[in-house]
Amino acid sequence: MRSASYKNIIFDLGNVLLEWNPQNFLEKMQLPLHFMEVFNSLLWATHDGGLLSREEVVAKLPPQYDREVFAYCMDRIAPHLVLIAEMVEILHEVRRKGYKVYILSNMPREMHQELLHLHDFFKYFDGQLYSYEARAIKPQPQIYELLLSHYKLQGHESIFIDDREENIRAAQAFGIEGIVCQNPSQVRSELQLLNILD
């Protein structure tokens, strides 16, 4: 039995359903730690937003970064995005209770395509929107507007789970309830407070 006021649960991917710790990834792969600067750069955000391909990102790297090594790095990210099992269980629980479930994620096209081949949980969603499709990234308002309009969702009927507070604040501007994901137990507790889970 679902809560009368909410109909939709929207999930981010990175650090919500899939674990992503770039520093751990670089250390594990024995890659240069200064690649972190690229992950946090405008260049990477432009890649997420679908305006640059993987090859174009590599071509535009400043000279202090080894392009061949960074290309290798990008090719290895998707297999290292491991499912967070407890969050996937929450996904299945809310589905069983009758809620519609959606993905809203900052992600470049190539990584999305790779993840589709690695995981089968994507088939459980009623809709998905990625930054490369929207040509905008969270927390830009356009990406939230597009999700709501494309799937004909009402903000006040929706809950968004994301690991970044600024993305939640942007969603709240559209009337969407937000949960900043810190860990699965905390998300479960907040969904219980909202009468989504028992």
Steps between C-alpha positions, in 0.01 A plus 500: 500500500661825392489840666209698357703817443795352310503303176857517370844419641791642298847353549841638418756236399845596632526437875131416514461180299861468382805558716736761356809613687739647242799516733464134597457412133820682402696343785371152424586536131836660586411804294620858564305659784508839328236359260261597782541858377354398163201326661422824685557729201278690258637271228350196675171682566481579128555130428222409745276750325539326166692781334831313473568136414751290690753550220445877503561514875832321454596731212426811710696391807760753617861389440566397862273197452613195305230460235562133430487412869186710554328329204583167666360637826168601341459157344533336843252706702173321418614151611603651835155647571378230738134456592405606853290195583302658786393789278394264222287319759336833590433552128321165482306567820357831380408341166314221679304764689380649172724802460634597159880514496727720289869575451638854483878490466795704381666257263666509157359292216789254476489408868124450490533263205771303681292473816201368304716201403627448855179524705142390451329718761431774243204297372311559825463874449195675360718773353858622486660834419874556470686827479638423155141470372383817673810699395496625859639372827366502854452742669403699188121550502454388138569135583228491767255680272565246224453201730168631631365604161617195304347251742208726600597492866384740770778631722295477820428132427870414463796419726858536375791306654842647417836511677557873450318764701511759220317259269230445762458875553455548126235227494316657793456816294263289286306376804683167506568348842868419543716250685876555511637146483769433760451125535221245438387487866452876511308498169277220629431695820407814309270305267334351808447850643329591171282186531649355182648193670380314808 
